[in-house]
Tab-separated table of C-alpha atoms in Angstrom:
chain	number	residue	atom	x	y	z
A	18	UNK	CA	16.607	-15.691	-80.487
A	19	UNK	CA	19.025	-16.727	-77.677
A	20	UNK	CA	20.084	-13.032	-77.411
A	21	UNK	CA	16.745	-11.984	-77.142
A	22	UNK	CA	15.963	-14.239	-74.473
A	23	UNK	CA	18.694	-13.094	-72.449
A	24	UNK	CA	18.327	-9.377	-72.999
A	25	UNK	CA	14.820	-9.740	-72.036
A	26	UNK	CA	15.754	-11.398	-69.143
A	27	UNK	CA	18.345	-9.247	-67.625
A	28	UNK	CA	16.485	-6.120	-68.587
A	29	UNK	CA	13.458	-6.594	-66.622
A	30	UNK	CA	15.709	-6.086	-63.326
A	31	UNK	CA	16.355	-2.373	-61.910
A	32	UNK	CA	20.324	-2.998	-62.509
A	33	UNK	CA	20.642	-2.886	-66.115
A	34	UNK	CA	17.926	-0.492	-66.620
A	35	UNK	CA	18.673	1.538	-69.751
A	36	UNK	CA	21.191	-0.469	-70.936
A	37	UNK	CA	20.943	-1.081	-74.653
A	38	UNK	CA	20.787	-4.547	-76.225
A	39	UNK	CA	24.456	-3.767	-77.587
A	40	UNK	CA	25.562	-3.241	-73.962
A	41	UNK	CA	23.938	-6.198	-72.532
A	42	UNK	CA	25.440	-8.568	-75.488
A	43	UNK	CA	29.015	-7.193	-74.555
A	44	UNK	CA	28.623	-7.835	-70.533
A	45	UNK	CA	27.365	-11.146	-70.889
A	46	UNK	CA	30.127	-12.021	-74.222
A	47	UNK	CA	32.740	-10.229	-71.312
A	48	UNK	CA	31.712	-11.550	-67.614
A	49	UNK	CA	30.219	-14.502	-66.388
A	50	UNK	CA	26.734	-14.952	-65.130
A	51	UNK	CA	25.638	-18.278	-63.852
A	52	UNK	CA	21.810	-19.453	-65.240
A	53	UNK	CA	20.463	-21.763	-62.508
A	54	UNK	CA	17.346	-24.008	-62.458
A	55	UNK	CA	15.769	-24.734	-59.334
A	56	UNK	CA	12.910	-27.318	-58.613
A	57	UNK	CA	9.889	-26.413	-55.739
A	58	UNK	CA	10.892	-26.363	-52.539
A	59	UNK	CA	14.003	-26.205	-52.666
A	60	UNK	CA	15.869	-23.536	-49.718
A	61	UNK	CA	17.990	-21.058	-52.103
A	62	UNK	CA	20.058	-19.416	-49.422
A	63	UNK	CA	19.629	-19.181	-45.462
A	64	UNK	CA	19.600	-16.450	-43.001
A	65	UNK	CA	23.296	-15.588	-41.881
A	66	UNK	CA	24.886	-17.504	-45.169
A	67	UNK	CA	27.465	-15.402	-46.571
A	68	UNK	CA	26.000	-13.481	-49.092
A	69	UNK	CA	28.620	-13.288	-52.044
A	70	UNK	CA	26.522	-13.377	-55.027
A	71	UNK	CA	23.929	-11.409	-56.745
A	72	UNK	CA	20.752	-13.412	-57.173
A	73	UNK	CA	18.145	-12.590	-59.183
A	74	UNK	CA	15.161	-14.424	-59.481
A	75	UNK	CA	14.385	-14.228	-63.305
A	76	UNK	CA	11.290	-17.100	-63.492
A	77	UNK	CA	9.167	-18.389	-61.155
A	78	UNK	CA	7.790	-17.961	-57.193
A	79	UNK	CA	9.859	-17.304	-54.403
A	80	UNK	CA	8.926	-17.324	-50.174
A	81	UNK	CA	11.102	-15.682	-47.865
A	82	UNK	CA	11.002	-15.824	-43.716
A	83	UNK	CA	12.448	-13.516	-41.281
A	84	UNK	CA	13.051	-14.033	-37.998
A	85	UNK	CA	13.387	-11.286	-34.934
A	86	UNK	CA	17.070	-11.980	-33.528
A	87	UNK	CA	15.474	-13.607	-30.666
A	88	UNK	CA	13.520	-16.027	-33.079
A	89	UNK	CA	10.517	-15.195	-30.831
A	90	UNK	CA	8.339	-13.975	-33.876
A	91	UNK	CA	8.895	-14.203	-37.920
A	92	UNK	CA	7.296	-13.204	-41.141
A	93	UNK	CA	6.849	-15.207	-44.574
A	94	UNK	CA	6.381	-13.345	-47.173
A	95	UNK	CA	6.212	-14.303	-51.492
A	96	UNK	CA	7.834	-13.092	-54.315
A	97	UNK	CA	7.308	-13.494	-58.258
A	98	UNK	CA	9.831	-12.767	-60.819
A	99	UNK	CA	11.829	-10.196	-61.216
A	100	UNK	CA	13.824	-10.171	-57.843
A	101	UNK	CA	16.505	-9.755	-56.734
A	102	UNK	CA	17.095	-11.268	-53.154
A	103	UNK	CA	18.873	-8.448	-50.700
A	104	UNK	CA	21.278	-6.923	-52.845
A	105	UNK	CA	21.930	-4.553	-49.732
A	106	UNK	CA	23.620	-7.184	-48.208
A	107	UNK	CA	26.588	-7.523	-50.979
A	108	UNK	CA	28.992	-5.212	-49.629
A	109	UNK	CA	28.458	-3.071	-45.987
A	110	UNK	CA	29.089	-4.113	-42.359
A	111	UNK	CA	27.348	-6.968	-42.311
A	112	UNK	CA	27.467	-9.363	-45.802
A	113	UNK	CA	25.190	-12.089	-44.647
A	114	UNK	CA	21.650	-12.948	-45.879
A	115	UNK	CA	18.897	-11.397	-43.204
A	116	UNK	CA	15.873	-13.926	-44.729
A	117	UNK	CA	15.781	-17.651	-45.146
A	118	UNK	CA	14.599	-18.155	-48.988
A	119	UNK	CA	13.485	-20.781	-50.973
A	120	UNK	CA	11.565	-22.007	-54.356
A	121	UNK	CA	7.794	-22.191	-54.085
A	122	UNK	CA	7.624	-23.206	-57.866
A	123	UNK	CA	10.476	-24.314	-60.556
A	124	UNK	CA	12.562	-21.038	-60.632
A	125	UNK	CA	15.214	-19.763	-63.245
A	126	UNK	CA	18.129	-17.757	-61.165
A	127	UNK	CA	20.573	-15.295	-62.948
A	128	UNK	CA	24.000	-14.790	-59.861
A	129	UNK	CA	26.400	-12.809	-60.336
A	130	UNK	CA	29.468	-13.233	-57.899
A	131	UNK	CA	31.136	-10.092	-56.496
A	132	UNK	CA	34.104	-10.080	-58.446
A	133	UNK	CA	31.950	-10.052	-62.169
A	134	UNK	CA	29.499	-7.603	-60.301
A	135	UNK	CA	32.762	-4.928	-59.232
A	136	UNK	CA	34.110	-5.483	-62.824
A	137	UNK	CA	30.790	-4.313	-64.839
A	138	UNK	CA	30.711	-1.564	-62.719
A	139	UNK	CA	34.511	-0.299	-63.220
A	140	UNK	CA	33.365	-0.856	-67.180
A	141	UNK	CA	29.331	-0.064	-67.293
A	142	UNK	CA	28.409	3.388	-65.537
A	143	UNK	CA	24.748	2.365	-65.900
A	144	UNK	CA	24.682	-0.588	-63.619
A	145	UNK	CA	26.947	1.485	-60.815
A	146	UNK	CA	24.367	4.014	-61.006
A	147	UNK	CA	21.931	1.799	-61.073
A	148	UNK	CA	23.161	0.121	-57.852
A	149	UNK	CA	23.918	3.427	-56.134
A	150	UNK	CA	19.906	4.271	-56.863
A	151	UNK	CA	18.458	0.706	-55.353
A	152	UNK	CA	20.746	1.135	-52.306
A	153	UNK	CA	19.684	4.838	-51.910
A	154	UNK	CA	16.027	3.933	-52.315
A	155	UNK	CA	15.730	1.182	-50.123
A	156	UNK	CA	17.514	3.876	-47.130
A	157	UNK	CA	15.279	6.508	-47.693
A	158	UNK	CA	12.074	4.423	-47.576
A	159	UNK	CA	13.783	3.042	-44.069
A	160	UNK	CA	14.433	6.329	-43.267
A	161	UNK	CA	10.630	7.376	-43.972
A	162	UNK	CA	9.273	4.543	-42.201
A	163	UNK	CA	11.497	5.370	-39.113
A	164	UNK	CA	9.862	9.131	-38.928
A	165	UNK	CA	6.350	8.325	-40.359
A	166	UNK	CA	3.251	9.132	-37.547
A	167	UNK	CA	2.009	5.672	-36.600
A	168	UNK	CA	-0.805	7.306	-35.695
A	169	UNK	CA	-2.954	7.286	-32.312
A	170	UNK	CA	-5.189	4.167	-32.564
A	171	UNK	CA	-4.087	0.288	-31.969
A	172	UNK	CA	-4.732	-0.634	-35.942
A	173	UNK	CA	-2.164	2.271	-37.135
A	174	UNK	CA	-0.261	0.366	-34.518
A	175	UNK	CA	-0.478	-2.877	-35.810
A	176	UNK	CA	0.146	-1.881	-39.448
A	177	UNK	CA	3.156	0.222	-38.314
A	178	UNK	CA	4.741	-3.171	-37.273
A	179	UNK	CA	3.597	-5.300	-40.076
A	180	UNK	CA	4.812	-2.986	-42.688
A	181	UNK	CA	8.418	-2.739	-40.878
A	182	UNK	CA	8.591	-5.723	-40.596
A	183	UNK	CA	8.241	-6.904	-44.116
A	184	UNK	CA	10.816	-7.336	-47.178
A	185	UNK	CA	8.480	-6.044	-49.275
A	186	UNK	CA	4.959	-3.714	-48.272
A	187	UNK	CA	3.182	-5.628	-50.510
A	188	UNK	CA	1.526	-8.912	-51.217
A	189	UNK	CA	0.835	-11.992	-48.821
A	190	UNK	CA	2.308	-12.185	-45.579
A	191	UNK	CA	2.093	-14.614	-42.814
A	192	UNK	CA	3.461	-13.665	-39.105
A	193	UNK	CA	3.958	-16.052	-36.816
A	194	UNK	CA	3.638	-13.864	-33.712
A	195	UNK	CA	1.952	-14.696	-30.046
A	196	UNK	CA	-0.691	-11.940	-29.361
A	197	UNK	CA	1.286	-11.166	-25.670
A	198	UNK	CA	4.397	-10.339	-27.895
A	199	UNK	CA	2.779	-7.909	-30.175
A	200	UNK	CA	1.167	-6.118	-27.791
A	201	UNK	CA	4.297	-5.772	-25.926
A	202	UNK	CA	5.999	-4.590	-29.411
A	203	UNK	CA	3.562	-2.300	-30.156
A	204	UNK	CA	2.740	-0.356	-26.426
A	205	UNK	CA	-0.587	-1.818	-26.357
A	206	UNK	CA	-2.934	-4.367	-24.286
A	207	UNK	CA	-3.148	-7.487	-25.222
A	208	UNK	CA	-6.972	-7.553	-24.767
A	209	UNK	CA	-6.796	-4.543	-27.073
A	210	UNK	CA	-4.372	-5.626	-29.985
A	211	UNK	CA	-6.777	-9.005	-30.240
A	212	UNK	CA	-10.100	-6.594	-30.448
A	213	UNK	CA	-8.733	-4.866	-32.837
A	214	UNK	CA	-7.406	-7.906	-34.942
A	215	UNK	CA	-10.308	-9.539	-34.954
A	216	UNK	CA	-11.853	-6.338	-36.092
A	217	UNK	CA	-9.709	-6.232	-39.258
A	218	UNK	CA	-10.578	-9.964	-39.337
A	219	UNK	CA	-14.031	-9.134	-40.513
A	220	UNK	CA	-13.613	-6.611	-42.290
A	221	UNK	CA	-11.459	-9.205	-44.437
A	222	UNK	CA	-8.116	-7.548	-44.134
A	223	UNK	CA	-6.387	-10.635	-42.604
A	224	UNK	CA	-7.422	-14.461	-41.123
A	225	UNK	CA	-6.142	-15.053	-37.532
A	226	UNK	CA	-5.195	-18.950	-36.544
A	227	UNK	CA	-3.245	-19.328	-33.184
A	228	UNK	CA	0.501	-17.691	-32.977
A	229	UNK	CA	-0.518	-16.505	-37.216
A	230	UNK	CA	-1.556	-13.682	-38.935
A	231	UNK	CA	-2.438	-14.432	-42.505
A	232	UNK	CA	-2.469	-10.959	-44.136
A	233	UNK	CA	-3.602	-11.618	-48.218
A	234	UNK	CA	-2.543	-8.563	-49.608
A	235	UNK	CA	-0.213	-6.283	-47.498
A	236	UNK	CA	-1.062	-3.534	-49.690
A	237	UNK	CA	-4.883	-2.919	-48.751
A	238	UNK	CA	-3.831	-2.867	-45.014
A	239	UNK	CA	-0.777	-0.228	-46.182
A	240	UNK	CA	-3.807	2.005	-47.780
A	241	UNK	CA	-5.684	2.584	-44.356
């Protein structure tokens, strides 16, 4: 039973996808993966904290927030299990986390340091493939975002910026953003960015407060 739990585990993440049970058994017998247990509330890892481990959130809810670099504006987004929190930021220029996370419920963690994670994939061609394929998606989609048409109108406008500026195009989102700094983001009037908003308000899209956006589920605005 305890090998089923932990194949089950590991195999609902995109890095040991099509690995048999046989394969998982041997990494875990071979390298060492750390099972964590986190209470609510609790902050996982901070924005600009080295990020030396592979974390994967295997059980439970997750929040994120991002801040612009001038911490003028941010986003908080949330996660359920499985996933995995920037594995982009491993190895490259810059190996630091971009996004404050932490536990919004009790949350099981599977991290794998560097080292174990560069051994399994000098001895398991799946998971360096595997790796190769998240990294490559997660470019392209940047790259397709970067050369998408935002379109002529102030809402393409506004959900131009809100999906760019999330982790994940999906879900609930809340940015905490003054109206005069997403007009200036966007190219558009302030007068006009809060018409609009308000607009989308009532259709039901997304709640406005002062300096939030509350967007329920990112992926209905995405679809417009």
């Amino acid at each position: 039973m305890a090998e089923l739990r932990i194949y089950d585990r590991l195999s609902q993440f995109p890095l040991f996808l099509g690995m048999s049970h046989n394969d998982i058994m041997e990494l875990v017998a071979h390298n060492r993966l750390d099972f964590i247990k986190m209470p609510a509330e609790q902050t996982i890892v901070k924005a600009d904290a080295p990020c030396d481990s592979l974390v994967m959130l295997a059980n439970g809810q997750i929040e994120s927030v991002t801040e612009s670099a001038d911490h003028s504006y941010s986003v908080k987004e949330v996660f359920n299990s499985p996933y995995t929190l920037q594995p982009e930021n491993l190895f490259g220029s810059s190996q630091r986390y971009r996004s404050t996370f932490t536990t919004s419920t009790r949350c099981n963690f599977i991290a794998i340091e560097k080292k174990e994670l560069v051994a399994m994939f000098q001895k398991f061609e799946t998971i360096r493939l595997n790796y190769l394929n998240i990294l490559a998606t997660m470019s392209q989609k940047t790259l397709q975002s970067v050369w998408q048409n935002k379109g002529g109108t102030e809402r393409s406008h506004i959900i131009h910026f809100m999906a760019n500026h999330c982790l994940r195009p999906a879900g609930h989102k809340v940015f905490r953003i003054l109206m005069t700094r997403l007009s200036e983001e966007i190219n558009t009037s302030r007068r006009d960015v809060s018409a609009e908003l308000n607009k989308m308000q009532n259709e039901g899209l997304l709640s406005l407060a002062r300096g939030q956006i509350t967007v329920p589920f990112m992926e209905r605005i995405i679809t417009l």
